[in-house]
CSV table of C-alpha atoms in Angstrom, one decimal:
chain,number,residue,atom,x,y,z
X,1,MET,CA,85.6,141.2,130.8
X,2,VAL,CA,88.7,139.9,132.4
X,3,LYS,CA,86.7,138.6,135.4
X,4,ARG,CA,84.4,136.7,133.0
X,5,PHE,CA,87.3,135.2,131.2
X,6,LEU,CA,88.9,134.0,134.4
X,7,ASP,CA,85.6,132.5,135.7
X,8,ARG,CA,85.1,130.6,132.5
X,9,ARG,CA,88.8,129.4,132.6
X,10,CYS,CA,88.3,128.3,136.3
X,11,ARG,CA,85.1,126.4,135.5
X,12,ARG,CA,86.8,124.6,132.6
X,13,ARG,CA,89.8,123.7,134.8
X,14,LEU,CA,87.5,122.4,137.5
X,15,ARG,CA,85.5,120.3,135.0
X,16,TRP,CA,88.6,118.6,133.6
X,17,ARG,CA,89.8,117.9,137.2
X,18,GLY,CA,86.5,116.3,138.0
X,19,LEU,CA,86.7,114.2,134.9
X,20,ALA,CA,90.2,113.2,135.8
X,21,LEU,CA,89.3,112.1,139.3
X,22,VAL,CA,86.4,110.1,138.0
X,23,ALA,CA,88.7,108.4,135.4
X,24,PHE,CA,91.2,107.6,138.1
X,25,ALA,CA,88.5,106.1,140.3
X,26,LEU,CA,87.3,104.0,137.5
X,27,ALA,CA,90.9,102.8,136.9
X,28,VAL,CA,91.4,101.9,140.6
X,29,THR,CA,88.0,100.1,140.7
X,30,LEU,CA,88.9,98.0,137.6
X,31,PHE,CA,92.2,96.9,139.0
X,32,CYS,CA,91.2,96.5,142.6
X,33,GLY,CA,88.0,94.8,141.8
X,34,SER,CA,90.0,91.9,140.5
X,35,GLY,CA,91.4,91.4,144.0
X,36,VAL,CA,88.0,90.4,145.3
X,37,GLN,CA,87.1,87.9,142.7
X,38,GLY,CA,87.1,84.3,143.9
X,39,LEU,CA,88.1,85.1,147.4
X,40,GLY,CA,87.4,82.6,150.1
X,41,PRO,CA,87.5,82.9,153.9
X,42,ALA,CA,90.7,83.2,155.7
X,43,ALA,CA,90.3,80.0,157.6
X,44,ALA,CA,90.2,76.5,156.3
X,45,LEU,CA,86.9,75.5,154.7
X,46,PRO,CA,85.1,73.6,157.5
X,47,GLN,CA,85.1,69.9,156.7
X,48,PRO,CA,82.5,67.7,158.3
X,49,GLY,CA,84.3,65.8,161.0
X,50,PRO,CA,84.0,62.1,161.4
X,51,THR,CA,81.4,60.5,163.6
X,52,PRO,CA,82.9,60.0,167.1
X,53,ILE,CA,83.8,56.4,167.7
X,54,PRO,CA,82.8,54.8,171.1
X,55,ARG,CA,85.7,53.9,173.3
X,56,SER,CA,84.3,50.4,173.8
X,57,GLU,CA,84.9,49.8,170.0
X,58,PRO,CA,87.9,52.0,169.2
X,59,PHE,CA,88.4,51.2,165.5
X,60,ARG,CA,85.5,48.9,164.5
X,61,ARG,CA,87.9,46.2,163.8
X,62,GLY,CA,85.8,44.2,161.4
X,63,ALA,CA,84.5,47.1,159.3
X,64,ASP,CA,87.7,47.9,157.4
X,65,PRO,CA,89.8,44.7,156.9
X,66,LEU,CA,93.3,44.9,155.6
X,67,GLY,CA,95.0,42.6,153.2
X,68,ALA,CA,98.4,41.0,153.5
X,69,ASP,CA,101.3,43.5,153.2
X,70,GLU,CA,98.8,46.4,153.2
X,71,LEU,CA,99.4,49.5,155.3
X,72,GLN,CA,96.6,52.0,155.9
X,73,LEU,CA,97.4,55.6,156.5
X,74,GLY,CA,95.3,58.6,157.7
X,75,ALA,CA,96.2,62.2,158.6
X,76,TYR,CA,94.9,65.1,160.6
X,77,LEU,CA,96.5,68.3,159.4
X,78,THR,CA,96.9,70.9,162.1
X,79,VAL,CA,99.3,73.6,160.7
X,80,ILE,CA,100.5,75.0,157.4
X,81,ASP,CA,103.2,77.7,158.0
X,82,GLU,CA,106.5,79.1,157.0
X,83,ILE,CA,105.4,79.8,153.4
X,84,ASN,CA,108.7,80.8,151.9
X,85,LEU,CA,108.4,82.2,148.4
X,86,LEU,CA,112.1,82.8,147.9
X,87,GLY,CA,113.2,79.5,149.4
X,88,ASN,CA,110.5,77.4,147.6
X,89,GLN,CA,109.3,75.7,150.8
X,90,PHE,CA,106.4,75.6,153.2
X,91,GLY,CA,106.1,74.0,156.6
X,92,ALA,CA,103.5,71.5,157.8
X,93,GLU,CA,102.5,69.7,161.0
X,94,PHE,CA,100.0,66.9,161.2
X,95,PHE,CA,99.1,63.7,163.1
X,96,LEU,CA,99.6,60.5,161.1
X,97,TRP,CA,98.2,57.1,162.0
X,98,THR,CA,98.8,53.7,160.5
X,99,ARG,CA,97.1,50.3,160.7
X,100,TRP,CA,99.1,47.1,159.9
X,101,SER,CA,97.7,43.6,159.8
X,102,GLY,CA,101.0,41.8,159.7
X,103,SER,CA,103.4,40.9,162.4
X,104,ALA,CA,105.0,43.6,164.6
X,105,GLU,CA,108.4,42.7,163.2
X,106,THR,CA,107.4,43.4,159.6
X,107,ASN,CA,105.5,46.6,160.4
X,108,PRO,CA,106.9,49.3,158.1
X,109,SER,CA,105.3,52.2,159.9
X,110,ASP,CA,108.6,53.3,161.5
X,111,ARG,CA,110.3,53.5,158.1
X,112,LEU,CA,107.9,56.2,156.7
X,113,ALA,CA,109.2,59.5,155.7
X,114,VAL,CA,108.1,62.7,153.8
X,115,LEU,CA,109.7,62.0,150.5
X,116,ASN,CA,109.5,65.6,149.1
X,117,ALA,CA,111.0,67.2,152.3
X,118,PRO,CA,114.8,67.9,152.6
X,119,SER,CA,116.2,65.6,155.3
X,120,ASP,CA,116.7,67.4,158.6
X,121,ASN,CA,116.7,65.6,161.9
X,122,ASP,CA,115.3,68.7,163.7
X,123,ILE,CA,112.6,69.4,161.2
X,124,ASP,CA,111.7,66.3,159.2
X,125,ARG,CA,110.8,63.9,161.9
X,126,PHE,CA,108.2,61.3,162.8
X,127,GLU,CA,107.6,61.2,166.5
X,128,LEU,CA,105.9,58.1,167.7
X,129,LEU,CA,103.2,59.1,170.2
X,130,GLU,CA,101.5,55.7,170.8
X,131,ARG,CA,101.2,52.2,169.5
X,132,ARG,CA,98.5,49.7,170.3
X,133,GLN,CA,97.8,46.1,169.3
X,134,LEU,CA,94.1,45.8,168.6
X,135,GLY,CA,93.6,42.1,167.9
X,136,GLU,CA,95.4,41.4,164.7
X,137,ILE,CA,95.8,45.1,163.9
X,138,SER,CA,98.9,47.1,165.0
X,139,TRP,CA,97.8,50.8,165.3
X,140,SER,CA,100.5,53.5,165.5
X,141,LEU,CA,100.1,57.3,165.9
X,142,TYR,CA,102.8,59.8,164.9
X,143,LYS,CA,103.3,63.5,165.1
X,144,VAL,CA,105.0,64.8,162.0
X,145,ARG,CA,106.7,68.2,161.5
X,146,CYS,CA,108.3,68.8,158.1
X,147,ARG,CA,109.4,71.5,155.7
X,148,VAL,CA,108.4,70.6,152.2
X,149,ALA,CA,110.0,71.6,149.0
X,150,MET,CA,107.5,73.6,146.8
X,151,PRO,CA,108.2,75.1,143.4
X,152,TRP,CA,106.0,78.1,143.6
X,153,ARG,CA,104.3,79.4,140.5
X,154,LEU,CA,104.0,83.2,141.0
X,155,ASN,CA,103.2,84.4,137.6
X,156,ASP,CA,99.7,85.5,138.7
X,157,TYR,CA,100.8,87.2,142.0
X,158,PRO,CA,99.0,88.6,144.0
X,159,LEU,CA,96.0,86.6,142.4
X,160,ASP,CA,98.0,83.3,142.7
X,161,ARG,CA,96.9,79.9,143.9
X,162,HIS,CA,99.0,76.8,144.6
X,163,TYR,CA,98.7,73.1,144.9
X,164,LEU,CA,100.4,71.9,148.0
X,165,GLN,CA,101.3,68.3,148.2
X,166,ILE,CA,103.0,66.2,150.9
X,167,LYS,CA,104.3,62.8,149.7
X,168,ILE,CA,104.6,60.1,152.4
X,169,GLY,CA,106.2,56.7,151.7
X,170,ILE,CA,109.2,54.5,152.3
X,171,GLU,CA,112.5,56.1,151.6
X,172,ASN,CA,114.1,52.9,150.2
X,173,PRO,CA,113.0,52.8,146.5
X,174,LEU,CA,113.7,49.1,146.2
X,175,VAL,CA,111.1,48.0,148.7
X,176,ASP,CA,108.8,45.6,147.0
X,177,GLY,CA,105.5,44.0,147.8
X,178,LEU,CA,104.1,46.7,150.0
X,179,THR,CA,100.8,48.5,149.2
X,180,PHE,CA,99.2,51.5,150.8
X,181,LYS,CA,95.6,52.2,151.6
X,182,VAL,CA,94.1,55.5,152.9
X,183,ASP,CA,91.6,56.4,155.5
X,184,LYS,CA,89.6,59.0,153.7
X,185,ASP,CA,86.8,59.2,156.3
X,186,GLN,CA,89.0,60.2,159.2
X,187,SER,CA,91.5,62.4,157.3
X,188,TYR,CA,90.8,66.2,157.2
X,189,ILE,CA,92.1,69.6,158.2
X,190,ASP,CA,91.6,70.9,161.7
X,191,PRO,CA,88.4,73.0,161.4
X,192,ASP,CA,89.9,75.6,163.9
X,193,PHE,CA,93.0,76.1,161.7
X,194,ILE,CA,93.4,79.6,160.4
X,195,LEU,CA,95.7,80.7,157.5
X,196,TYR,CA,95.2,84.4,157.5
X,197,ASP,CA,96.6,85.4,154.2
X,198,TRP,CA,95.1,82.4,152.3
X,199,SER,CA,91.9,80.5,151.7
X,200,ILE,CA,92.4,76.8,151.7
X,201,SER,CA,90.5,73.9,150.2
X,202,PRO,CA,89.6,70.6,152.1
X,203,LEU,CA,92.3,68.1,152.5
X,204,ARG,CA,92.6,65.2,150.0
X,205,ILE,CA,94.4,62.0,150.7
X,206,ASP,CA,95.1,59.5,147.8
X,207,VAL,CA,97.5,56.7,146.9
X,208,SER,CA,99.8,57.3,143.9
X,209,GLY,CA,103.2,56.0,142.8
X,210,LEU,CA,106.7,57.4,142.5
X,211,SER,CA,109.2,55.9,140.1
X,212,ILE,CA,113.0,56.4,139.8
X,213,LYS,CA,114.3,56.4,136.2
X,214,SER,CA,117.7,55.0,137.1
X,215,HIS,CA,119.2,51.6,137.6
X,216,LEU,CA,120.9,52.9,140.8
X,217,GLY,CA,124.1,51.1,140.0
X,218,LEU,CA,122.5,47.6,139.9
X,219,PRO,CA,123.9,45.4,137.2
X,220,GLY,CA,121.7,43.9,134.5
X,221,GLN,CA,119.1,46.7,134.8
X,222,GLY,CA,117.9,48.7,131.8
X,223,ALA,CA,117.7,52.4,131.4
X,224,ASN,CA,114.0,52.7,132.0
X,225,VAL,CA,112.1,52.6,135.3
X,226,VAL,CA,113.5,50.0,137.7
X,227,ALA,CA,111.9,51.1,140.9
X,228,SER,CA,108.3,52.0,141.6
X,229,ARG,CA,107.0,52.5,145.1
X,230,PRO,CA,103.6,53.5,146.5
X,231,VAL,CA,103.1,56.9,147.9
X,232,VAL,CA,100.3,58.6,149.9
X,233,ASP,CA,99.6,62.1,148.8
X,234,LEU,CA,98.2,64.8,151.2
X,235,SER,CA,97.1,67.6,149.0
X,236,LEU,CA,95.2,70.8,149.2
X,237,VAL,CA,94.8,74.0,147.2
X,238,ILE,CA,95.6,77.5,148.8
X,239,ARG,CA,94.5,80.7,147.2
X,240,ARG,CA,95.9,84.1,148.3
X,241,ARG,CA,93.4,86.5,149.7
X,242,SER,CA,94.2,89.1,147.1
X,243,GLU,CA,92.8,92.2,148.8
X,244,LEU,CA,95.4,91.8,151.6
X,245,ALA,CA,98.4,91.7,149.2
X,246,LEU,CA,97.2,94.1,146.5
X,247,TRP,CA,97.6,97.4,148.1
X,248,SER,CA,100.7,96.5,150.1
X,249,SER,CA,102.5,95.0,147.0
X,250,PHE,CA,101.6,97.8,144.5
X,251,LEU,CA,101.2,100.9,146.7
X,252,GLY,CA,104.1,102.6,145.0
X,253,ASN,CA,102.6,101.9,141.6
X,254,PHE,CA,99.2,103.3,142.6
X,255,LEU,CA,100.9,106.4,143.9
X,256,ALA,CA,102.9,106.8,140.6
X,257,ILE,CA,99.6,106.6,138.7
X,258,GLY,CA,98.1,109.3,140.9
X,259,LEU,CA,101.1,111.6,140.5
X,260,CYS,CA,101.1,111.1,136.7
X,261,ILE,CA,97.4,112.1,136.6
X,262,LEU,CA,98.1,115.2,138.7
X,263,ALA,CA,101.0,116.1,136.4
X,264,LEU,CA,98.7,116.0,133.4
X,265,ILE,CA,96.1,118.2,135.3
X,266,ILE,CA,98.3,120.9,136.6
X,267,ARG,CA,99.3,123.4,134.0
X,268,ASP,CA,102.4,124.8,135.8
X,269,SER,CA,105.8,123.0,136.1
X,270,ARG,CA,105.2,119.3,136.8
X,271,ASP,CA,108.9,118.1,137.2
X,272,ASP,CA,108.5,117.5,140.9
X,273,LEU,CA,105.4,115.3,140.4
X,274,ILE,CA,107.1,113.3,137.6
X,275,LEU,CA,110.1,112.8,139.8
X,276,GLY,CA,107.9,111.6,142.6
X,277,ALA,CA,106.2,109.1,140.3
X,278,VAL,CA,109.6,107.8,139.3
X,279,PHE,CA,110.8,107.3,142.9
X,280,SER,CA,107.4,105.7,143.8
X,281,ALA,CA,107.6,103.1,141.0
X,282,ALA,CA,111.3,102.4,141.7
X,283,GLY,CA,110.6,101.8,145.4
X,284,ASN,CA,107.8,99.5,144.5
X,285,SER,CA,110.1,97.5,142.2
X,286,ILE,CA,112.8,97.1,144.9
X,287,TYR,CA,110.2,95.9,147.4
X,288,LEU,CA,108.8,93.2,144.9
X,289,ALA,CA,112.4,92.1,144.1
X,290,GLN,CA,113.0,91.4,147.8
X,291,LEU,CA,109.7,89.7,148.2
X,292,LEU,CA,109.4,87.5,145.1
X,293,PRO,CA,111.8,85.3,143.1
X,294,ALA,CA,113.0,86.7,139.8
X,295,SER,CA,110.7,84.2,137.9
X,296,ALA,CA,107.6,85.9,139.4
X,297,LEU,CA,108.5,89.2,137.8
X,298,SER,CA,107.9,87.8,134.3
X,299,GLY,CA,104.2,87.5,135.1
X,300,PHE,CA,101.5,90.0,136.2
X,301,ALA,CA,103.7,91.8,138.8
X,302,GLY,CA,106.5,92.5,136.3
X,303,GLN,CA,104.2,93.4,133.5
X,304,PHE,CA,102.2,95.9,135.6
X,305,GLN,CA,105.5,97.6,136.5
X,306,VAL,CA,106.4,97.9,132.9
X,307,ILE,CA,103.0,99.6,132.3
X,308,ILE,CA,103.7,102.1,135.1
X,309,TYR,CA,107.1,103.0,133.7
X,310,VAL,CA,105.7,103.4,130.1
X,311,GLY,CA,103.1,105.7,131.5
X,312,ILE,CA,105.7,107.8,133.3
X,313,VAL,CA,107.6,108.1,130.0
X,314,TYR,CA,104.4,109.2,128.3
X,315,VAL,CA,103.8,111.9,130.9
X,316,VAL,CA,107.4,113.2,130.6
X,317,ILE,CA,107.1,113.4,126.8
X,318,ALA,CA,103.7,115.2,127.1
X,319,ASP,CA,105.3,117.7,129.6
X,320,GLU,CA,108.2,118.4,127.3
X,321,LEU,CA,105.9,118.9,124.3
X,322,LEU,CA,103.7,121.3,126.2
X,323,ASP,CA,106.5,123.3,127.9
X,324,ARG,CA,109.1,123.4,125.1
X,325,VAL,CA,107.5,122.6,121.7
X,326,PHE,CA,104.1,124.1,121.9
X,327,SER,CA,104.7,126.8,124.5
X,328,SER,CA,105.1,129.4,121.8
X,329,GLN,CA,102.1,128.2,119.8
X,330,ALA,CA,98.6,129.7,119.8
X,331,GLU,CA,96.4,129.2,122.9
X,332,SER,CA,93.8,127.5,120.7
X,333,LEU,CA,96.2,124.6,119.9
X,334,LEU,CA,97.0,124.0,123.5
X,335,ARG,CA,93.3,124.2,124.4
X,336,TYR,CA,92.6,121.2,122.1
X,337,LEU,CA,95.7,119.3,123.0
X,338,ARG,CA,95.6,119.3,126.8
X,339,PRO,CA,92.2,117.6,127.2
X,340,VAL,CA,93.4,114.7,125.1
X,341,LEU,CA,96.4,113.8,127.2
X,342,LEU,CA,94.8,112.8,130.5
X,343,PRO,CA,92.0,110.6,129.0
X,344,SER,CA,94.5,108.9,126.7
X,345,TYR,CA,96.8,108.1,129.6
X,346,VAL,CA,94.0,106.7,131.8
X,347,LEU,CA,92.4,104.7,129.0
X,348,ALA,CA,95.8,103.2,127.9
X,349,THR,CA,96.6,102.2,131.5
X,350,MET,CA,93.2,100.6,132.1
X,351,VAL,CA,93.3,98.7,128.8
X,352,SER,CA,96.8,97.5,129.4
X,353,VAL,CA,96.1,96.3,132.9
X,354,TYR,CA,93.0,94.5,131.7
X,355,HIS,CA,95.0,92.6,129.1
X,356,ILE,CA,97.5,91.3,131.6
X,357,LEU,CA,95.0,90.1,134.3
X,358,PRO,CA,95.6,86.4,135.1
X,359,SER,CA,93.4,83.9,133.3
X,360,ASN,CA,92.3,82.3,136.6
X,361,LEU,CA,90.8,85.6,137.8
X,362,TYR,CA,87.2,84.6,137.3
X,363,SER,CA,87.6,80.9,137.7
């Protein structure tokens, strides 16, 4: 009789443990499956390179005429690095070439600068590599290394994507009469460039404008825009390869979920498991606070941590109710109460995570 009772009790316990493991696997699949949506390759998307130009006709001089006071720019991007989330910056290196049809004395190429990069003689520099006079066209080639200011939007971390933009123009906002033209056919990203943690889109180069809403101390000027200058924008979109950042960023939270599930399965004292879940979640919070700015914690990463802490509180309350309040009640009451706790915890965690998933997950 006793042996039959124990066998039935063991089978019931094994059945609930099996269901718990299945529920936990479903929860991990739901959350981790989001990390593989919309992922691209680690390297830059290969852009078709331009058709090689014969040396006997270096730039097909008559094919792309330039107007008066018109400067044409093209870029070959080789490096994107130093992605600093806390410092709101990223580094870039590229070759920049210009074509000018005016006189050499009025060539504005040497006055170009990266307008959205903090000035630093060792970092933000235009190094002239070569200059040639091709008939009426003055061609110049520069190597540019810059550190660009970037206001990161990390509400969707680690499912985030960002629009990187490098603005090239003349620093003096009062320069007048100069227009820019871009060389779209020859401008692209180095096909061999690899950005391991990110997938990147093809390079775009366009002409835009930049205005200063100030009279800059000049007399007789109104309060509206007084200076508008042309700008060449080098832009591309990078998207984080989420499967690389998901487990490393939220490993402590996943461990806390597993410990909470074990605490609801095991019928004996569960204080050590609950304490371990608290330390795992707290360690994960400290890691994210050192990695991301405070604004990022108002998005997915912060909300996911709140869900973990609320789940731990739920497990603590359930543990206290079972050990203190209902310990003296009939075994039949506990038999109906215990099976409800684990599915309700897993279901509430899954539903909560689903509701905070970033909107761009399936875009």
